[in-house]
Amino acid sequence: MINLIKRVTPIIGIFVIILACSNTIDEEPSLIVGQDFTSTSIRVLSIDTFTVSMSTIKFDSIITEGNERLMLGQYNDAFFGKVTASPYFRVNTTDYNIDEDAELDSIGLVLGYDTYFYNDTTATASVEVYKLIDELEPDELNFYNTTEIAHEETPLVAFEYRPEPNRDSIYVTLPYSLGEDLFNAIKNNDILDDESLFTTLEGFTLKPGQDDDSSIIGFSTASDATYLRLFYSLPNEFEAEEEILDFSISPFAVSYYNNIVTDVTGLELSNITDQEDDLPSVQTDNFGYLQSGTGYATKIEFPSLKNINELGVGTILDAVLRLKPSTEGYSDTQPISELLALYIIDQNNDVATQISNNNEFIFAAFTEENSELNEAIYNIPVTDYLDFKLNEQPETEDALVLLPLDYNYSINKILFNDFFNEDFEAELVITYAIYD
């Protein structure tokens, strides 16, 4: 789920519709039309000059819990400023029994990669591990990218590492005193279950270094990938037996989320101060901005659509929105989302519904139409939506947004060329049948 926004700026200007081509029904022998067309003269038009209006909005907050990924890191982005991701999580175990003769050896945190990365992984990254001092409880019902929970001022440990997202894991040695307190509390039966554990150990948060400019890395929440581990030994007549006790992130409760924020000071995006603000693409170098995790999205409207009625009584046979992502917005180290879901946002910019066609959700597919000319395009079928807009009563002030499938648990960005972009203009192509 996504917790979203508020309003649309009024549309400025109506563009004249130009007919790209016109044919009679006799010139289109393969066209299949409905019963109502059988006794009429039909013209089929292909129209590609409708205005596609874009603006950038920022959702108030988005839910970042329950997606099986911890996100950690920081990098500086030319368009979105300083992007920072910090996971919050708590751990528990299924076994709160330790032999009274056992002796603690060490304690460590294992962070298992889940292969996700964004930006330069060759740059050294810093990690600070903090102990939470407040309970890991959600705002209202959910954790959001904006949720923060109090933690100790001094980190338990701080270290540097070189991310290797295709490797297994990294191991972080934690202070012996932390392990000793936890270990002894379990041995002495002061910790018997999850409830008593959380009064002693609320959880952790991981923070990047304040001046880091490297990458954002994904770590798995699976119990065999990320866990807190106690190493201890049991006295034996010949040789001590080495034992372990693992505390993993529970899959049965809200036990983790990601705080994901941006600092856009000095950038055009700083003009968006709340969820009701729209930033027209003409103010952002003719781009519509989209970034997962942080709440930015491109609002898409068609202000000249109703002018199609001036051509005569007819029906939309097909409609495709064609959008090109600027190559300034993706690279090998900043991969682009290849599949986007199509949603309607209402007059308050809240997500109303995901658009479907014949009970199947509509997705924008990223395809290379001409690799030599670097023309990689998103083609989005919008026939049903436009047909609905032409016939709705009363009229509503809704719009479209495209969101990646991993919008809640990644930070990938896209810069959409707008209607006035010199590289490639956003284009709405409608096939329209006119009849008497």
GROMACS .gro file of C-alpha atoms in nm:
model
  436
    1MET     CA    1   0.000   0.000   0.000
    2ILE     CA    2   0.093   0.362  -0.046
    3ASN     CA    3  -0.009   0.654   0.169
    4LEU     CA    4  -0.031   0.948  -0.071
    5ILE     CA    5  -0.113   1.310  -0.153
    6LYS     CA    6  -0.331   1.600  -0.233
    7ARG     CA    7  -0.405   1.829  -0.529
    8VAL     CA    8  -0.353   1.912  -0.897
    9THR     CA    9  -0.254   2.248  -1.039
   10PRO     CA   10  -0.504   2.394  -1.283
   11ILE     CA   11  -0.429   2.310  -1.646
   12ILE     CA   12  -0.294   2.596  -1.852
   13GLY     CA   13  -0.376   2.611  -2.218
   14ILE     CA   14  -0.568   2.396  -2.465
   15PHE     CA   15  -0.392   2.265  -2.773
   16VAL     CA   16  -0.548   2.230  -3.115
   17ILE     CA   17  -0.596   1.871  -3.226
   18ILE     CA   18  -0.431   1.794  -3.559
   19LEU     CA   19  -0.536   1.494  -3.757
   20ALA     CA   20  -0.238   1.282  -3.852
   21CYS     CA   21  -0.434   1.075  -4.102
   22SER     CA   22  -0.794   1.010  -4.209
   23ASN     CA   23  -0.945   0.713  -4.385
   24THR     CA   24  -1.296   0.598  -4.469
   25ILE     CA   25  -1.410   0.258  -4.353
   26ASP     CA   26  -1.370   0.131  -4.710
   27GLU     CA   27  -0.998   0.202  -4.685
   28GLU     CA   28  -0.973  -0.002  -4.365
   29PRO     CA   29  -1.122  -0.339  -4.465
   30SER     CA   30  -0.970  -0.522  -4.167
   31LEU     CA   31  -1.124  -0.290  -3.906
   32ILE     CA   32  -1.375  -0.468  -3.687
   33VAL     CA   33  -1.642  -0.239  -3.544
   34GLY     CA   34  -1.954  -0.294  -3.341
   35GLN     CA   35  -2.319  -0.331  -3.443
   36ASP     CA   36  -2.379   0.044  -3.422
   37PHE     CA   37  -2.140   0.112  -3.709
   38THR     CA   38  -2.293  -0.118  -3.970
   39SER     CA   39  -2.518   0.137  -4.134
   40THR     CA   40  -2.292   0.440  -4.108
   41SER     CA   41  -1.999   0.594  -4.288
   42ILE     CA   42  -1.695   0.571  -4.067
   43ARG     CA   43  -1.371   0.761  -4.071
   44VAL     CA   44  -1.075   0.631  -3.872
   45LEU     CA   45  -0.828   0.891  -3.752
   46SER     CA   46  -0.488   0.858  -3.592
   47ILE     CA   47  -0.421   1.157  -3.368
   48ASP     CA   48  -0.086   1.218  -3.197
   49THR     CA   49  -0.091   1.587  -3.098
   50PHE     CA   50  -0.283   1.586  -2.771
   51THR     CA   51  -0.115   1.775  -2.492
   52VAL     CA   52   0.051   1.554  -2.230
   53SER     CA   53   0.084   1.763  -1.915
   54MET     CA   54   0.342   1.656  -1.652
   55SER     CA   55   0.423   1.774  -1.304
   56THR     CA   56   0.623   1.631  -1.016
   57ILE     CA   57   0.451   1.562  -0.686
   58LYS     CA   58   0.570   1.416  -0.358
   59PHE     CA   59   0.359   1.175  -0.163
   60ASP     CA   60   0.330   1.255   0.203
   61SER     CA   61   0.457   0.912   0.300
   62ILE     CA   62   0.472   0.559   0.167
   63ILE     CA   63   0.458   0.232   0.356
   64THR     CA   64   0.802   0.070   0.379
   65GLU     CA   65   0.736  -0.229   0.602
   66GLY     CA   66   0.696  -0.594   0.510
   67ASN     CA   67   0.887  -0.601   0.180
   68GLU     CA   68   1.163  -0.841   0.293
   69ARG     CA   69   1.440  -0.587   0.241
   70LEU     CA   70   1.649  -0.365   0.469
   71MET     CA   71   1.788  -0.065   0.282
   72LEU     CA   72   2.106   0.106   0.395
   73GLY     CA   73   2.327   0.375   0.251
   74GLN     CA   74   2.357   0.726   0.115
   75TYR     CA   75   2.453   0.894  -0.211
   76ASN     CA   76   2.428   1.237  -0.371
   77ASP     CA   77   2.201   1.266  -0.673
   78ALA     CA   78   2.210   1.556  -0.919
   79PHE     CA   79   1.829   1.560  -0.938
   80PHE     CA   80   1.711   1.430  -0.600
   81GLY     CA   81   1.981   1.563  -0.368
   82LYS     CA   82   2.120   1.361  -0.078
   83VAL     CA   83   1.929   1.030  -0.061
   84THR     CA   84   1.958   0.841   0.268
   85ALA     CA   85   1.817   0.500   0.366
   86SER     CA   86   1.825   0.362   0.721
   87PRO     CA   87   1.662   0.036   0.831
   88TYR     CA   88   1.494  -0.010   1.170
   89PHE     CA   89   1.434  -0.362   1.299
   90ARG     CA   90   1.401  -0.583   1.603
   91VAL     CA   91   1.493  -0.947   1.652
   92ASN     CA   92   1.368  -1.241   1.854
   93THR     CA   93   1.435  -1.612   1.893
   94THR     CA   94   1.239  -1.932   1.935
   95ASP     CA   95   1.460  -2.058   2.221
   96TYR     CA   96   1.511  -1.862   2.542
   97ASN     CA   97   1.711  -2.131   2.719
   98ILE     CA   98   2.083  -2.114   2.798
   99ASP     CA   99   2.257  -2.355   3.032
  100GLU     CA  100   2.357  -2.191   3.359
  101ASP     CA  101   2.719  -2.306   3.309
  102ALA     CA  102   2.746  -2.148   2.965
  103GLU     CA  103   2.997  -1.871   2.901
  104LEU     CA  104   2.961  -1.598   2.640
  105ASP     CA  105   3.236  -1.573   2.379
  106SER     CA  106   3.117  -1.290   2.152
  107ILE     CA  107   2.819  -1.127   1.982
  108GLY     CA  108   2.780  -1.014   1.622
  109LEU     CA  109   2.532  -0.900   1.362
  110VAL     CA  110   2.511  -1.080   1.027
  111LEU     CA  111   2.370  -0.878   0.736
  112GLY     CA  112   2.286  -1.091   0.434
  113TYR     CA  113   2.284  -0.921   0.095
  114ASP     CA  114   1.971  -0.958  -0.122
  115THR     CA  115   2.153  -0.844  -0.445
  116TYR     CA  116   1.980  -0.501  -0.464
  117PHE     CA  117   2.204  -0.197  -0.507
  118TYR     CA  118   2.181   0.157  -0.640
  119ASN     CA  119   2.471   0.385  -0.736
  120ASP     CA  120   2.845   0.328  -0.702
  121THR     CA  121   2.931   0.015  -0.502
  122THR     CA  122   3.305   0.067  -0.559
  123ALA     CA  123   3.301   0.360  -0.317
  124THR     CA  124   3.364   0.285   0.050
  125ALA     CA  125   3.055   0.313   0.269
  126SER     CA  126   3.023   0.378   0.643
  127VAL     CA  127   2.782   0.203   0.879
  128GLU     CA  128   2.682   0.301   1.230
  129VAL     CA  129   2.485   0.056   1.444
  130TYR     CA  130   2.256   0.209   1.707
  131LYS     CA  131   2.044   0.053   1.978
  132LEU     CA  132   1.681   0.171   1.987
  133ILE     CA  133   1.553   0.328   2.308
  134ASP     CA  134   1.186   0.344   2.209
  135GLU     CA  135   0.958   0.055   2.122
  136LEU     CA  136   0.934  -0.041   1.756
  137GLU     CA  137   0.570   0.055   1.716
  138PRO     CA  138   0.416   0.193   1.394
  139ASP     CA  139   0.254   0.531   1.337
  140GLU     CA  140  -0.115   0.445   1.344
  141LEU     CA  141  -0.120   0.108   1.164
  142ASN     CA  142   0.194   0.116   0.951
  143PHE     CA  143   0.558   0.215   0.929
  144TYR     CA  144   0.637   0.476   0.663
  145ASN     CA  145   0.949   0.608   0.492
  146THR     CA  146   0.919   0.912   0.718
  147THR     CA  147   0.887   0.719   1.047
  148GLU     CA  148   1.166   0.768   1.299
  149ILE     CA  149   1.220   0.592   1.632
  150ALA     CA  150   1.449   0.723   1.902
  151HIS     CA  151   1.787   0.556   1.940
  152GLU     CA  152   2.094   0.603   2.158
  153GLU     CA  153   2.313   0.901   2.067
  154THR     CA  154   2.634   0.700   2.051
  155PRO     CA  155   2.658   0.409   1.806
  156LEU     CA  156   2.738   0.063   1.938
  157VAL     CA  157   2.991   0.034   1.660
  158ALA     CA  158   3.091   0.223   1.345
  159PHE     CA  159   3.285   0.075   1.056
  160GLU     CA  160   3.362   0.108   0.687
  161TYR     CA  161   3.306  -0.153   0.419
  162ARG     CA  162   3.304  -0.198   0.044
  163PRO     CA  163   2.957  -0.321  -0.063
  164GLU     CA  164   2.953  -0.651  -0.253
  165PRO     CA  165   2.579  -0.705  -0.317
  166ASN     CA  166   2.633  -1.027  -0.510
  167ARG     CA  167   2.824  -1.187  -0.223
  168ASP     CA  168   2.685  -1.365   0.083
  169SER     CA  169   2.690  -1.131   0.384
  170ILE     CA  170   2.891  -0.902   0.608
  171TYR     CA  171   2.964  -0.968   0.975
  172VAL     CA  172   2.963  -0.688   1.233
  173THR     CA  173   3.122  -0.754   1.572
  174LEU     CA  174   2.919  -0.585   1.846
  175PRO     CA  175   3.038  -0.479   2.194
  176TYR     CA  176   3.086  -0.766   2.437
  177SER     CA  177   2.891  -0.572   2.703
  178LEU     CA  178   2.576  -0.578   2.487
  179GLY     CA  179   2.603  -0.954   2.446
  180GLU     CA  180   2.682  -1.003   2.814
  181ASP     CA  181   2.370  -0.818   2.930
  182LEU     CA  182   2.151  -1.015   2.692
  183PHE     CA  183   2.320  -1.346   2.762
  184ASN     CA  184   2.302  -1.317   3.141
  185ALA     CA  185   1.939  -1.201   3.135
  186ILE     CA  186   1.843  -1.517   2.945
  187LYS     CA  187   2.056  -1.740   3.170
  188ASN     CA  188   1.897  -1.590   3.481
  189ASN     CA  189   1.543  -1.627   3.340
  190ASP     CA  190   1.491  -1.249   3.333
  191ILE     CA  191   1.419  -1.292   2.961
  192LEU     CA  192   1.173  -1.576   2.898
  193ASP     CA  193   0.989  -1.467   2.583
  194ASP     CA  194   0.959  -1.195   2.322
  195GLU     CA  195   0.780  -0.955   2.554
  196SER     CA  196   1.053  -0.963   2.816
  197LEU     CA  197   1.322  -0.952   2.545
  198PHE     CA  198   1.187  -0.627   2.401
  199THR     CA  199   1.205  -0.456   2.738
  200THR     CA  200   1.579  -0.525   2.735
  201LEU     CA  201   1.653  -0.498   2.362
  202GLU     CA  202   1.405  -0.283   2.168
  203GLY     CA  203   1.589  -0.325   1.840
  204PHE     CA  204   1.846  -0.160   1.614
  205THR     CA  205   1.883   0.098   1.344
  206LEU     CA  206   2.167   0.118   1.093
  207LYS     CA  207   2.282   0.458   0.968
  208PRO     CA  208   2.522   0.555   0.689
  209GLY     CA  209   2.802   0.799   0.765
  210GLN     CA  210   2.690   1.161   0.758
  211ASP     CA  211   2.926   1.245   0.472
  212ASP     CA  212   2.888   0.921   0.275
  213ASP     CA  213   2.847   0.942  -0.101
  214SER     CA  214   2.846   0.583  -0.215
  215SER     CA  215   2.546   0.355  -0.267
  216ILE     CA  216   2.226   0.218  -0.118
  217ILE     CA  217   2.234  -0.155  -0.053
  218GLY     CA  218   1.959  -0.409   0.009
  219PHE     CA  219   1.987  -0.671   0.285
  220SER     CA  220   1.750  -0.965   0.320
  221THR     CA  221   1.518  -1.002   0.619
  222ALA     CA  222   1.512  -1.383   0.587
  223SER     CA  223   1.596  -1.563   0.911
  224ASP     CA  224   1.893  -1.742   0.754
  225ALA     CA  225   2.032  -1.422   0.603
  226THR     CA  226   2.017  -1.145   0.864
  227TYR     CA  227   2.038  -1.217   1.237
  228LEU     CA  228   2.197  -1.135   1.570
  229ARG     CA  229   2.421  -1.420   1.689
  230LEU     CA  230   2.553  -1.506   2.034
  231PHE     CA  231   2.859  -1.733   2.041
  232TYR     CA  232   2.902  -1.917   2.368
  233SER     CA  233   3.063  -2.230   2.508
  234LEU     CA  234   2.967  -2.506   2.750
  235PRO     CA  235   3.231  -2.654   2.984
  236ASN     CA  236   3.323  -3.010   2.900
  237GLU     CA  237   3.555  -3.263   3.065
  238PHE     CA  238   3.785  -3.264   2.763
  239GLU     CA  239   3.704  -2.959   2.548
  240ALA     CA  240   3.443  -2.683   2.567
  241GLU     CA  241   3.148  -2.722   2.332
  242GLU     CA  242   3.087  -2.423   2.109
  243GLU     CA  243   2.722  -2.317   2.075
  244ILE     CA  244   2.529  -2.037   1.907
  245LEU     CA  245   2.197  -1.863   1.970
  246ASP     CA  246   2.044  -1.668   1.682
  247PHE     CA  247   1.792  -1.384   1.696
  248SER     CA  248   1.626  -1.316   1.361
  249ILE     CA  249   1.371  -1.070   1.226
  250SER     CA  250   1.023  -1.210   1.280
  251PRO     CA  251   0.819  -1.274   0.962
  252PHE     CA  252   0.497  -1.289   1.164
  253ALA     CA  253   0.487  -0.933   1.293
  254VAL     CA  254   0.571  -0.579   1.191
  255SER     CA  255   0.936  -0.609   1.290
  256TYR     CA  256   1.117  -0.382   1.042
  257TYR     CA  257   1.085  -0.090   0.803
  258ASN     CA  258   1.305   0.153   0.609
  259ASN     CA  259   1.338   0.524   0.673
  260ILE     CA  260   1.412   0.683   0.332
  261VAL     CA  261   1.458   1.058   0.300
  262THR     CA  262   1.606   1.317   0.065
  263ASP     CA  263   1.767   1.654   0.124
  264VAL     CA  264   1.683   1.868  -0.181
  265THR     CA  265   1.816   2.198  -0.050
  266GLY     CA  266   1.902   2.427  -0.341
  267LEU     CA  267   1.725   2.210  -0.600
  268GLU     CA  268   1.399   2.271  -0.787
  269LEU     CA  269   1.236   1.994  -0.583
  270SER     CA  270   1.267   2.213  -0.273
  271ASN     CA  271   0.966   2.405  -0.410
  272ILE     CA  272   0.750   2.106  -0.318
  273THR     CA  273   0.679   2.172   0.048
  274ASP     CA  274   0.371   1.958   0.106
  275GLN     CA  275   0.152   1.701  -0.064
  276GLU     CA  276  -0.068   1.961  -0.235
  277ASP     CA  277   0.216   2.112  -0.437
  278ASP     CA  278   0.269   2.033  -0.805
  279LEU     CA  279   0.594   2.124  -0.977
  280PRO     CA  280   0.535   2.167  -1.354
  281SER     CA  281   0.786   1.990  -1.577
  282VAL     CA  282   0.873   2.321  -1.747
  283GLN     CA  283   1.042   2.413  -1.416
  284THR     CA  284   1.245   2.090  -1.401
  285ASP     CA  285   1.424   2.098  -1.740
  286ASN     CA  286   1.122   1.943  -1.917
  287PHE     CA  287   1.133   1.627  -1.705
  288GLY     CA  288   0.878   1.461  -1.484
  289TYR     CA  289   1.051   1.312  -1.179
  290LEU     CA  290   0.989   0.971  -1.028
  291GLN     CA  291   1.182   0.809  -0.744
  292SER     CA  292   1.086   0.501  -0.549
  293GLY     CA  293   1.105   0.501  -0.172
  294THR     CA  294   1.113   0.879  -0.130
  295GLY     CA  295   0.761   0.955  -0.254
  296TYR     CA  296   0.830   1.147  -0.574
  297ALA     CA  297   0.608   1.071  -0.873
  298THR     CA  298   0.511   1.219  -1.209
  299LYS     CA  299   0.150   1.327  -1.245
  300ILE     CA  300   0.018   1.293  -1.603
  301GLU     CA  301  -0.288   1.471  -1.743
  302PHE     CA  302  -0.444   1.526  -2.086
  303PRO     CA  303  -0.595   1.878  -2.079
  304SER     CA  304  -0.695   1.885  -2.448
  305LEU     CA  305  -0.860   1.541  -2.454
  306LYS     CA  306  -1.220   1.673  -2.456
  307ASN     CA  307  -1.147   1.858  -2.783
  308ILE     CA  308  -1.179   1.525  -2.959
  309ASN     CA  309  -1.557   1.571  -2.942
  310GLU     CA  310  -1.527   1.861  -3.188
  311LEU     CA  311  -1.438   1.609  -3.459
  312GLY     CA  312  -1.783   1.453  -3.441
  313VAL     CA  313  -1.956   1.167  -3.265
  314GLY     CA  314  -1.718   0.874  -3.237
  315THR     CA  315  -1.536   0.627  -3.018
  316ILE     CA  316  -1.178   0.558  -2.916
  317LEU     CA  317  -1.056   0.235  -3.072
  318ASP     CA  318  -0.708   0.246  -2.923
  319ALA     CA  319  -0.494   0.483  -2.717
  320VAL     CA  320  -0.127   0.453  -2.622
  321LEU     CA  321   0.079   0.687  -2.409
  322ARG     CA  322   0.445   0.683  -2.516
  323LEU     CA  323   0.704   0.810  -2.268
  324LYS     CA  324   1.080   0.816  -2.303
  325PRO     CA  325   1.300   0.811  -1.993
  326SER     CA  326   1.598   1.040  -2.025
  327THR     CA  327   1.935   0.865  -2.029
  328GLU     CA  328   2.042   1.123  -1.769
  329GLY     CA  329   1.832   0.926  -1.523
  330TYR     CA  330   1.977   0.576  -1.553
  331SER     CA  331   2.302   0.388  -1.606
  332ASP     CA  332   2.471   0.062  -1.515
  333THR     CA  333   2.504   0.176  -1.154
  334GLN     CA  334   2.157   0.335  -1.149
  335PRO     CA  335   1.934   0.074  -1.315
  336ILE     CA  336   1.591   0.168  -1.444
  337SER     CA  337   1.263  -0.004  -1.358
  338GLU     CA  338   1.147  -0.201  -1.661
  339LEU     CA  339   0.784  -0.243  -1.555
  340LEU     CA  340   0.556   0.029  -1.416
  341ALA     CA  341   0.201  -0.004  -1.283
  342LEU     CA  342  -0.062   0.252  -1.384
  343TYR     CA  343  -0.273   0.423  -1.115
  344ILE     CA  344  -0.539   0.692  -1.095
  345ILE     CA  345  -0.492   0.964  -0.836
  346ASP     CA  346  -0.795   1.168  -0.731
  347GLN     CA  347  -0.841   1.544  -0.695
  348ASN     CA  348  -0.653   1.530  -0.364
  349ASN     CA  349  -0.366   1.339  -0.523
  350ASP     CA  350  -0.445   1.028  -0.322
  351VAL     CA  351  -0.409   0.700  -0.507
  352ALA     CA  352  -0.762   0.593  -0.594
  353THR     CA  353  -0.716   0.272  -0.789
  354GLN     CA  354  -0.483   0.070  -1.006
  355ILE     CA  355  -0.606   0.070  -1.364
  356SER     CA  356  -0.713  -0.256  -1.520
  357ASN     CA  357  -0.832  -0.359  -1.864
  358ASN     CA  358  -1.068  -0.657  -1.886
  359ASN     CA  359  -0.986  -0.741  -1.523
  360GLU     CA  360  -0.612  -0.739  -1.590
  361PHE     CA  361  -0.393  -0.466  -1.445
  362ILE     CA  362  -0.220  -0.238  -1.694
  363PHE     CA  363   0.157  -0.208  -1.692
  364ALA     CA  364   0.400   0.010  -1.882
  365ALA     CA  365   0.663  -0.204  -2.051
  366PHE     CA  366   1.011  -0.065  -2.119
  367THR     CA  367   1.114  -0.159  -2.473
  368GLU     CA  368   1.405  -0.069  -2.701
  369GLU     CA  369   1.250   0.050  -3.026
  370ASN     CA  370   1.574   0.166  -3.184
  371SER     CA  371   1.891   0.083  -2.994
  372GLU     CA  372   2.108   0.275  -3.242
  373LEU     CA  373   1.915   0.596  -3.178
  374ASN     CA  374   1.891   0.518  -2.805
  375GLU     CA  375   1.511   0.516  -2.821
  376ALA     CA  376   1.394   0.311  -2.527
  377ILE     CA  377   1.026   0.381  -2.466
  378TYR     CA  378   0.753   0.302  -2.217
  379ASN     CA  379   0.432   0.213  -2.403
  380ILE     CA  380   0.122   0.245  -2.183
  381PRO     CA  381  -0.225   0.136  -2.304
  382VAL     CA  382  -0.475   0.395  -2.180
  383THR     CA  383  -0.780   0.323  -2.398
  384ASP     CA  384  -1.020   0.235  -2.118
  385TYR     CA  385  -0.911   0.528  -1.903
  386LEU     CA  386  -0.959   0.784  -2.182
  387ASP     CA  387  -1.293   0.633  -2.279
  388PHE     CA  388  -1.401   0.665  -1.918
  389LYS     CA  389  -1.285   1.029  -1.905
  390LEU     CA  390  -1.481   1.121  -2.218
  391ASN     CA  391  -1.802   0.977  -2.080
  392GLU     CA  392  -1.785   1.035  -1.704
  393GLN     CA  393  -2.063   1.224  -1.533
  394PRO     CA  394  -1.995   1.432  -1.335
  395GLU     CA  395  -1.643   1.521  -1.445
  396THR     CA  396  -1.362   1.464  -1.195
  397GLU     CA  397  -1.015   1.614  -1.156
  398ASP     CA  398  -0.814   1.295  -1.151
  399ALA     CA  399  -0.483   1.211  -1.319
  400LEU     CA  400  -0.244   0.924  -1.384
  401VAL     CA  401   0.077   0.817  -1.213
  402LEU     CA  402   0.316   0.537  -1.301
  403LEU     CA  403   0.482   0.353  -1.013
  404PRO     CA  404   0.744   0.076  -1.021
  405LEU     CA  405   0.639  -0.256  -0.871
  406ASP     CA  406   0.907  -0.211  -0.604
  407TYR     CA  407   0.812   0.151  -0.531
  408ASN     CA  408   0.801   0.082  -0.155
  409TYR     CA  409   1.137  -0.092  -0.129
  410SER     CA  410   1.384   0.061  -0.374
  411ILE     CA  411   1.508   0.411  -0.460
  412ASN     CA  412   1.542   0.381  -0.840
  413LYS     CA  413   1.465   0.701  -1.030
  414ILE     CA  414   1.322   0.787  -1.372
  415LEU     CA  415   1.323   1.121  -1.556
  416PHE     CA  416   1.035   1.126  -1.805
  417ASN     CA  417   1.069   1.352  -2.110
  418ASP     CA  418   0.770   1.586  -2.113
  419PHE     CA  419   0.557   1.720  -2.401
  420PHE     CA  420   0.810   1.993  -2.482
  421ASN     CA  421   1.133   1.796  -2.449
  422GLU     CA  422   1.359   1.836  -2.753
  423ASP     CA  423   1.500   1.485  -2.723
  424PHE     CA  424   1.164   1.306  -2.743
  425GLU     CA  425   0.823   1.452  -2.674
  426ALA     CA  426   0.579   1.264  -2.454
  427GLU     CA  427   0.312   1.143  -2.693
  428LEU     CA  428  -0.050   1.031  -2.669
  429VAL     CA  429  -0.156   0.842  -2.984
  430ILE     CA  430  -0.530   0.787  -3.024
  431THR     CA  431  -0.704   0.585  -3.294
  432TYR     CA  432  -1.051   0.740  -3.322
  433ALA     CA  433  -1.352   0.627  -3.528
  434ILE     CA  434  -1.604   0.894  -3.628
  435TYR     CA  435  -1.956   0.800  -3.739
  436ASP     CA  436  -2.281   0.984  -3.814
   0.00000   0.00000   0.00000
